[in-house]
PDB file of C-alpha atoms in Angstrom:
ATOM      1  CA  GLY I   1     104.447  94.323 112.139  1.00  0.00           C
ATOM      2  CA  ALA I   2     102.369  93.654 114.425  1.00  0.00           C
ATOM      3  CA  VAL I   3      99.596  91.285 114.179  1.00  0.00           C
ATOM      4  CA  VAL I   4      96.299  90.402 115.941  1.00  0.00           C
ATOM      5  CA  SER I   5      95.029  86.837 115.065  1.00  0.00           C
ATOM      6  CA  GLN I   6      91.006  86.732 115.875  1.00  0.00           C
ATOM      7  CA  HIS I   7      88.719  83.512 115.132  1.00  0.00           C
ATOM      8  CA  PRO I   8      86.826  81.924 114.194  1.00  0.00           C
ATOM      9  CA  SER I   9      86.861  83.656 110.732  1.00  0.00           C
ATOM     10  CA  ARG I  10      82.845  82.716 110.159  1.00  0.00           C
ATOM     11  CA  VAL I  11      80.220  80.814 112.581  1.00  0.00           C
ATOM     12  CA  ILE I  12      77.016  80.064 111.884  1.00  0.00           C
ATOM     13  CA  CYS I  13      74.929  78.725 114.787  1.00  0.00           C
ATOM     14  CA  LYS I  14      70.890  77.695 116.078  1.00  0.00           C
ATOM     15  CA  SER I  15      68.959  80.457 117.684  1.00  0.00           C
ATOM     16  CA  GLY I  16      69.753  80.329 121.583  1.00  0.00           C
ATOM     17  CA  THR I  17      72.871  78.813 121.373  1.00  0.00           C
ATOM     18  CA  SER I  18      76.065  80.842 122.619  1.00  0.00           C
ATOM     19  CA  VAL I  19      79.054  81.947 120.037  1.00  0.00           C
ATOM     20  CA  LYS I  20      82.699  82.779 121.521  1.00  0.00           C
ATOM     21  CA  ILE I  21      85.011  84.841 119.406  1.00  0.00           C
ATOM     22  CA  GLU I  22      88.779  84.830 120.471  1.00  0.00           C
ATOM     23  CA  CYS I  23      91.227  88.249 119.995  1.00  0.00           C
ATOM     24  CA  ARG I  24      94.916  87.320 120.279  1.00  0.00           C
ATOM     25  CA  SER I  25      97.717  90.001 119.840  1.00  0.00           C
ATOM     26  CA  LEU I  26     100.464  87.799 118.954  1.00  0.00           C
ATOM     27  CA  ASP I  27     103.677  89.845 119.135  1.00  0.00           C
ATOM     28  CA  PHE I  28     102.733  92.371 121.894  1.00  0.00           C
ATOM     29  CA  GLN I  29     101.124  92.546 125.059  1.00  0.00           C
ATOM     30  CA  ALA I  30      97.903  94.608 124.688  1.00  0.00           C
ATOM     31  CA  THR I  31      96.494  95.848 127.509  1.00  0.00           C
ATOM     32  CA  THR I  32      93.482  97.400 125.750  1.00  0.00           C
ATOM     33  CA  MET I  33      91.706  95.356 123.057  1.00  0.00           C
ATOM     34  CA  PHE I  34      88.200  97.074 121.274  1.00  0.00           C
ATOM     35  CA  TRP I  35      85.300  95.046 120.087  1.00  0.00           C
ATOM     36  CA  TYR I  36      83.530  96.575 117.104  1.00  0.00           C
ATOM     37  CA  ARG I  37      80.394  95.329 114.912  1.00  0.00           C
ATOM     38  CA  GLN I  38      79.272  96.115 111.503  1.00  0.00           C
ATOM     39  CA  PHE I  39      75.751  95.342 110.200  1.00  0.00           C
ATOM     40  CA  PRO I  40      75.120  95.171 106.495  1.00  0.00           C
ATOM     41  CA  LYS I  41      75.448  98.466 104.965  1.00  0.00           C
ATOM     42  CA  GLN I  42      76.432 100.303 107.939  1.00  0.00           C
ATOM     43  CA  SER I  43      79.211 101.576 109.547  1.00  0.00           C
ATOM     44  CA  LEU I  44      81.603  99.585 112.029  1.00  0.00           C
ATOM     45  CA  MET I  45      80.790 100.783 115.566  1.00  0.00           C
ATOM     46  CA  LEU I  46      82.453 100.131 118.983  1.00  0.00           C
ATOM     47  CA  MET I  47      80.699  97.753 121.204  1.00  0.00           C
ATOM     48  CA  ALA I  48      83.139  97.595 124.120  1.00  0.00           C
ATOM     49  CA  THR I  49      86.641  98.139 125.420  1.00  0.00           C
ATOM     50  CA  SER I  50      88.166  95.451 127.116  1.00  0.00           C
ATOM     51  CA  ASN I  51      90.744  96.006 129.755  1.00  0.00           C
ATOM     52  CA  GLU I  52      93.215  93.633 131.054  1.00  0.00           C
ATOM     53  CA  GLY I  53      92.688  92.419 134.686  1.00  0.00           C
ATOM     54  CA  SER I  54      89.110  94.490 134.892  1.00  0.00           C
ATOM     55  CA  LYS I  55      85.794  94.971 133.781  1.00  0.00           C
ATOM     56  CA  ALA I  56      85.098  95.901 129.828  1.00  0.00           C
ATOM     57  CA  THR I  57      83.664  99.096 129.225  1.00  0.00           C
ATOM     58  CA  TYR I  58      80.096  98.766 127.122  1.00  0.00           C
ATOM     59  CA  GLU I  59      79.136 101.560 125.054  1.00  0.00           C
ATOM     60  CA  GLN I  60      75.732 103.126 124.994  1.00  0.00           C
ATOM     61  CA  GLY I  61      73.204 100.550 123.847  1.00  0.00           C
ATOM     62  CA  VAL I  62      75.120  97.231 124.118  1.00  0.00           C
ATOM     63  CA  GLU I  63      73.892  94.966 126.621  1.00  0.00           C
ATOM     64  CA  LYS I  64      76.688  93.787 128.706  1.00  0.00           C
ATOM     65  CA  ASP I  65      74.706  90.559 129.736  1.00  0.00           C
ATOM     66  CA  LYS I  66      74.519  89.640 126.066  1.00  0.00           C
ATOM     67  CA  PHE I  67      78.097  90.383 124.830  1.00  0.00           C
ATOM     68  CA  LEU I  68      80.274  88.981 127.632  1.00  0.00           C
ATOM     69  CA  ILE I  69      83.781  90.156 127.415  1.00  0.00           C
ATOM     70  CA  ASN I  70      86.808  88.714 129.299  1.00  0.00           C
ATOM     71  CA  HIS I  71      90.360  89.899 128.871  1.00  0.00           C
ATOM     72  CA  ALA I  72      92.098  87.201 131.295  1.00  0.00           C
ATOM     73  CA  SER I  73      95.364  87.761 129.831  1.00  0.00           C
ATOM     74  CA  LEU I  74      97.745  90.548 128.031  1.00  0.00           C
ATOM     75  CA  THR I  75      97.408  88.724 124.654  1.00  0.00           C
ATOM     76  CA  LEU I  76      94.252  87.272 124.858  1.00  0.00           C
ATOM     77  CA  SER I  77      89.961  88.984 124.600  1.00  0.00           C
ATOM     78  CA  THR I  78      87.140  86.932 124.222  1.00  0.00           C
ATOM     79  CA  LEU I  79      83.776  88.027 123.247  1.00  0.00           C
ATOM     80  CA  THR I  80      80.684  85.593 123.872  1.00  0.00           C
ATOM     81  CA  VAL I  81      77.407  86.228 122.104  1.00  0.00           C
ATOM     82  CA  THR I  82      75.431  84.608 124.708  1.00  0.00           C
ATOM     83  CA  SER I  83      71.723  83.252 123.659  1.00  0.00           C
ATOM     84  CA  ALA I  84      72.402  84.294 120.178  1.00  0.00           C
ATOM     85  CA  HIS I  85      69.427  85.716 117.786  1.00  0.00           C
ATOM     86  CA  PRO I  86      69.153  86.257 114.393  1.00  0.00           C
ATOM     87  CA  GLU I  87      69.369  89.979 114.963  1.00  0.00           C
ATOM     88  CA  ASP I  88      72.699  89.597 116.299  1.00  0.00           C
ATOM     89  CA  SER I  89      74.080  88.309 112.838  1.00  0.00           C
ATOM     90  CA  SER I  90      76.683  90.696 112.076  1.00  0.00           C
ATOM     91  CA  PHE I  91      80.666  90.936 111.616  1.00  0.00           C
ATOM     92  CA  TYR I  92      82.476  91.168 114.715  1.00  0.00           C
ATOM     93  CA  ILE I  93      86.044  92.755 114.533  1.00  0.00           C
ATOM     94  CA  CYS I  94      88.129  93.122 117.305  1.00  0.00           C
ATOM     95  CA  SER I  95      91.416  95.537 117.585  1.00  0.00           C
ATOM     96  CA  ALA I  96      94.568  95.711 120.150  1.00  0.00           C
ATOM     97  CA  ARG I  97      96.566  98.795 121.061  1.00  0.00           C
ATOM     98  CA  ASP I  98     100.260  98.078 121.074  1.00  0.00           C
ATOM     99  CA  PRO I  99     101.541 100.391 123.771  1.00  0.00           C
ATOM    100  CA  GLY I 100     105.342 100.039 122.366  1.00  0.00           C
ATOM    101  CA  GLY I 101     104.138 100.946 118.973  1.00  0.00           C
ATOM    102  CA  ALA I 102     102.929 105.009 119.592  1.00  0.00           C
ATOM    103  CA  GLY I 103      99.435 103.340 120.526  1.00  0.00           C
ATOM    104  CA  LYS I 104      98.707 102.239 117.232  1.00  0.00           C
ATOM    105  CA  LEU I 105      95.700 100.103 116.608  1.00  0.00           C
ATOM    106  CA  PHE I 106      96.078  96.601 115.107  1.00  0.00           C
ATOM    107  CA  PHE I 107      92.480  95.410 113.824  1.00  0.00           C
ATOM    108  CA  GLY I 108      91.742  91.175 113.541  1.00  0.00           C
ATOM    109  CA  SER I 109      90.437  89.934 110.193  1.00  0.00           C
ATOM    110  CA  GLY I 110      86.709  89.887 111.601  1.00  0.00           C
ATOM    111  CA  THR I 111      84.327  86.969 112.373  1.00  0.00           C
ATOM    112  CA  GLN I 112      80.804  86.922 110.173  1.00  0.00           C
ATOM    113  CA  LEU I 113      78.386  85.666 112.696  1.00  0.00           C
ATOM    114  CA  SER I 114      75.161  83.999 111.276  1.00  0.00           C
ATOM    115  CA  VAL I 115      72.358  83.173 113.544  1.00  0.00           C
ATOM    116  CA  LEU I 116      69.828  80.735 111.900  1.00  0.00           C
TER     117      LEU I 116
ATOM    118  CA  GLY T   1      77.533 114.043 117.021  1.00  0.00           C
ATOM    119  CA  ASN T   2      80.213 112.258 114.672  1.00  0.00           C
ATOM    120  CA  SER T   3      79.709 110.506 111.633  1.00  0.00           C
ATOM    121  CA  VAL T   4      81.334 109.492 108.430  1.00  0.00           C
ATOM    122  CA  THR T   5      79.549 109.438 105.081  1.00  0.00           C
ATOM    123  CA  GLN T   6      81.654 107.339 102.446  1.00  0.00           C
ATOM    124  CA  MET T   7      81.001 106.580  98.855  1.00  0.00           C
ATOM    125  CA  GLU T   8      79.115 103.304  98.523  1.00  0.00           C
ATOM    126  CA  GLY T   9      80.490 100.868  96.452  1.00  0.00           C
ATOM    127  CA  PRO T  10      81.269  98.456  94.830  1.00  0.00           C
ATOM    128  CA  VAL T  11      83.584 100.021  92.536  1.00  0.00           C
ATOM    129  CA  THR T  12      85.688  98.014  89.622  1.00  0.00           C
ATOM    130  CA  LEU T  13      88.509  99.943  87.902  1.00  0.00           C
ATOM    131  CA  SER T  14      90.871  98.857  85.680  1.00  0.00           C
ATOM    132  CA  GLU T  15      94.434  98.533  86.061  1.00  0.00           C
ATOM    133  CA  GLU T  16      96.223 102.343  85.700  1.00  0.00           C
ATOM    134  CA  ALA T  17      92.885 103.856  86.469  1.00  0.00           C
ATOM    135  CA  PHE T  18      92.702 106.546  88.665  1.00  0.00           C
ATOM    136  CA  LEU T  19      90.794 106.179  91.872  1.00  0.00           C
ATOM    137  CA  THR T  20      88.640 108.622  94.045  1.00  0.00           C
ATOM    138  CA  ILE T  21      86.738 107.563  97.136  1.00  0.00           C
ATOM    139  CA  ASN T  22      84.960 110.179  98.672  1.00  0.00           C
ATOM    140  CA  CYS T  23      84.650 110.490 102.247  1.00  0.00           C
ATOM    141  CA  THR T  24      82.880 113.448 104.270  1.00  0.00           C
ATOM    142  CA  TYR T  25      82.771 113.919 108.022  1.00  0.00           C
ATOM    143  CA  THR T  26      81.182 115.545 110.915  1.00  0.00           C
ATOM    144  CA  ALA T  27      82.790 116.239 114.041  1.00  0.00           C
ATOM    145  CA  THR T  28      83.054 118.566 116.892  1.00  0.00           C
ATOM    146  CA  GLY T  29      86.211 120.143 117.767  1.00  0.00           C
ATOM    147  CA  TYR T  30      89.233 118.982 115.556  1.00  0.00           C
ATOM    148  CA  PRO T  31      89.294 115.213 114.595  1.00  0.00           C
ATOM    149  CA  SER T  32      92.080 113.195 113.418  1.00  0.00           C
ATOM    150  CA  LEU T  33      90.986 111.497 109.906  1.00  0.00           C
ATOM    151  CA  PHE T  34      92.197 107.937 108.553  1.00  0.00           C
ATOM    152  CA  TRP T  35      91.816 105.701 106.000  1.00  0.00           C
ATOM    153  CA  TYR T  36      91.978 102.063 106.775  1.00  0.00           C
ATOM    154  CA  VAL T  37      92.257  99.073 104.522  1.00  0.00           C
ATOM    155  CA  GLN T  38      90.916  95.896 104.742  1.00  0.00           C
ATOM    156  CA  TYR T  39      92.644  93.002 102.214  1.00  0.00           C
ATOM    157  CA  PRO T  40      90.850  90.187 101.461  1.00  0.00           C
ATOM    158  CA  GLY T  41      91.268  87.698 104.294  1.00  0.00           C
ATOM    159  CA  GLU T  42      93.162  90.006 106.619  1.00  0.00           C
ATOM    160  CA  GLY T  43      92.478  92.620 109.365  1.00  0.00           C
ATOM    161  CA  LEU T  44      91.943  96.237 108.821  1.00  0.00           C
ATOM    162  CA  GLN T  45      95.038  97.781 108.824  1.00  0.00           C
ATOM    163  CA  LEU T  46      95.889 101.842 108.707  1.00  0.00           C
ATOM    164  CA  LEU T  47      96.530 103.034 105.530  1.00  0.00           C
ATOM    165  CA  LEU T  48      97.311 106.449 106.182  1.00  0.00           C
ATOM    166  CA  LYS T  49      96.005 109.517 108.418  1.00  0.00           C
ATOM    167  CA  ALA T  50      96.110 113.352 108.766  1.00  0.00           C
ATOM    168  CA  THR T  51      96.070 115.360 111.913  1.00  0.00           C
ATOM    169  CA  LYS T  52      94.889 118.600 111.398  1.00  0.00           C
ATOM    170  CA  ALA T  53      93.437 120.844 108.646  1.00  0.00           C
ATOM    171  CA  ASP T  54      95.644 120.918 105.494  1.00  0.00           C
ATOM    172  CA  ASP T  55      97.587 117.874 106.174  1.00  0.00           C
ATOM    173  CA  LYS T  56      98.457 115.428 103.497  1.00  0.00           C
ATOM    174  CA  GLY T  57      98.099 111.464 104.432  1.00  0.00           C
ATOM    175  CA  SER T  58     100.102 109.360 102.116  1.00  0.00           C
ATOM    176  CA  ASN T  59     101.201 105.657 101.578  1.00  0.00           C
ATOM    177  CA  LYS T  60     101.466 103.249  99.246  1.00  0.00           C
ATOM    178  CA  GLY T  61     100.557 105.541  96.170  1.00  0.00           C
ATOM    179  CA  PHE T  62      97.310 106.855  97.920  1.00  0.00           C
ATOM    180  CA  GLU T  63      97.081 110.290  99.072  1.00  0.00           C
ATOM    181  CA  ALA T  64      94.228 111.978 101.266  1.00  0.00           C
ATOM    182  CA  THR T  65      93.779 115.925 102.285  1.00  0.00           C
ATOM    183  CA  TYR T  66      92.646 117.077 105.282  1.00  0.00           C
ATOM    184  CA  ARG T  67      89.730 119.533 104.063  1.00  0.00           C
ATOM    185  CA  LYS T  68      88.485 121.506 106.942  1.00  0.00           C
ATOM    186  CA  GLU T  69      86.173 123.838 104.859  1.00  0.00           C
ATOM    187  CA  THR T  70      84.629 121.086 102.898  1.00  0.00           C
ATOM    188  CA  THR T  71      84.908 118.493 106.052  1.00  0.00           C
ATOM    189  CA  SER T  72      86.318 116.161 103.532  1.00  0.00           C
ATOM    190  CA  PHE T  73      89.028 113.279 103.808  1.00  0.00           C
ATOM    191  CA  HIS T  74      88.844 111.806  99.936  1.00  0.00           C
ATOM    192  CA  LEU T  75      91.208 108.656  98.714  1.00  0.00           C
ATOM    193  CA  GLU T  76      93.206 109.053  95.917  1.00  0.00           C
ATOM    194  CA  LYS T  77      95.604 107.340  93.960  1.00  0.00           C
ATOM    195  CA  GLY T  78      96.811 108.026  90.678  1.00  0.00           C
ATOM    196  CA  SER T  79      97.294 104.367  89.201  1.00  0.00           C
ATOM    197  CA  VAL T  80      95.739 101.299  90.396  1.00  0.00           C
ATOM    198  CA  GLN T  81      96.847  98.077  90.827  1.00  0.00           C
ATOM    199  CA  VAL T  82      95.048  94.606  91.164  1.00  0.00           C
ATOM    200  CA  SER T  83      96.882  94.153  94.346  1.00  0.00           C
ATOM    201  CA  ASP T  84      94.916  97.485  95.578  1.00  0.00           C
ATOM    202  CA  SER T  85      91.615  95.219  95.730  1.00  0.00           C
ATOM    203  CA  ALA T  86      90.373  95.100  99.040  1.00  0.00           C
ATOM    204  CA  VAL T  87      88.067  97.404 101.126  1.00  0.00           C
ATOM    205  CA  TYR T  88      88.523 100.716 102.759  1.00  0.00           C
ATOM    206  CA  PHE T  89      87.158 102.515 105.238  1.00  0.00           C
ATOM    207  CA  CYS T  90      87.546 106.418 106.003  1.00  0.00           C
ATOM    208  CA  ALA T  91      87.329 106.841 109.951  1.00  0.00           C
ATOM    209  CA  THR T  92      87.669 110.136 112.384  1.00  0.00           C
ATOM    210  CA  LYS T  93      88.831 109.744 115.703  1.00  0.00           C
ATOM    211  CA  GLY T  94      88.176 113.219 117.925  1.00  0.00           C
ATOM    212  CA  SER T  95      90.624 113.970 121.355  1.00  0.00           C
ATOM    213  CA  ASN T  96      87.072 114.284 122.819  1.00  0.00           C
ATOM    214  CA  THR T  97      85.647 110.994 121.895  1.00  0.00           C
ATOM    215  CA  GLY T  98      88.052 108.529 124.279  1.00  0.00           C
ATOM    216  CA  ASN T  99      88.288 105.221 122.079  1.00  0.00           C
ATOM    217  CA  GLN T 100      85.544 105.916 119.791  1.00  0.00           C
ATOM    218  CA  PHE T 101      86.470 105.511 116.037  1.00  0.00           C
ATOM    219  CA  TYR T 102      83.938 106.949 113.671  1.00  0.00           C
ATOM    220  CA  PHE T 103      84.111 104.505 110.543  1.00  0.00           C
ATOM    221  CA  GLY T 104      82.251 104.679 107.278  1.00  0.00           C
ATOM    222  CA  THR T 105      80.405 102.132 105.784  1.00  0.00           C
ATOM    223  CA  GLY T 106      83.533 100.817 103.857  1.00  0.00           C
ATOM    224  CA  THR T 107      84.095 100.859 100.036  1.00  0.00           C
ATOM    225  CA  SER T 108      84.894  97.743  98.128  1.00  0.00           C
ATOM    226  CA  LEU T 109      87.188  98.297  95.053  1.00  0.00           C
ATOM    227  CA  THR T 110      88.217  95.516  92.890  1.00  0.00           C
ATOM    228  CA  VAL T 111      90.589  96.320  90.187  1.00  0.00           C
ATOM    229  CA  ILE T 112      90.781  94.137  86.864  1.00  0.00           C
ATOM    230  CA  PRO T 113      93.917  93.458  84.869  1.00  0.00           C
TER     231      PRO T 113
END
């Protein structure tokens, strides 16, 4: 089946630094990818929709200047957490829609971000 | 608004035990309902889904029935295996919510031999 690769799986960084998370669709071209975030004991929440070749669409309450999304190719979307703070510590997961697979969503394995 | 309430874990069962993970939802309109599973070290995978009332989704021995009257979509399996150890997420997606899935908090299941 279709595979979405996400890395790193775990990252620890100092407060104030930026962290980039990559999401790749390995065997299909994804014009649309999604980024989710899950805080401990809370639900996965959609942060933004990443569209290849255009600006991402952010959900209400998500700071676009803090969470930079780039979808420069049909197989790669990146999420950069800029000037990370401890409150950004969370589980981030991406997903990609396979246009040839009846629009099925395939998820990456997630990135656990810990900001010290 | 839309939301999903899912049974909290962790859940630990012996092999061949019966599994139920409760899930209830609130939604406007007529949402589709999903169970996703995340095995250790892997991404979320769709386990089963149901798109209208009284539909039963099933896969790998798991079942869930879309109950509109109780707004529930409980996950069941008659005899769990060690390989079923994973985190299970209940989710809804409505026709009027765009790309927004509404996920539960996830339930961690550990099956011991």
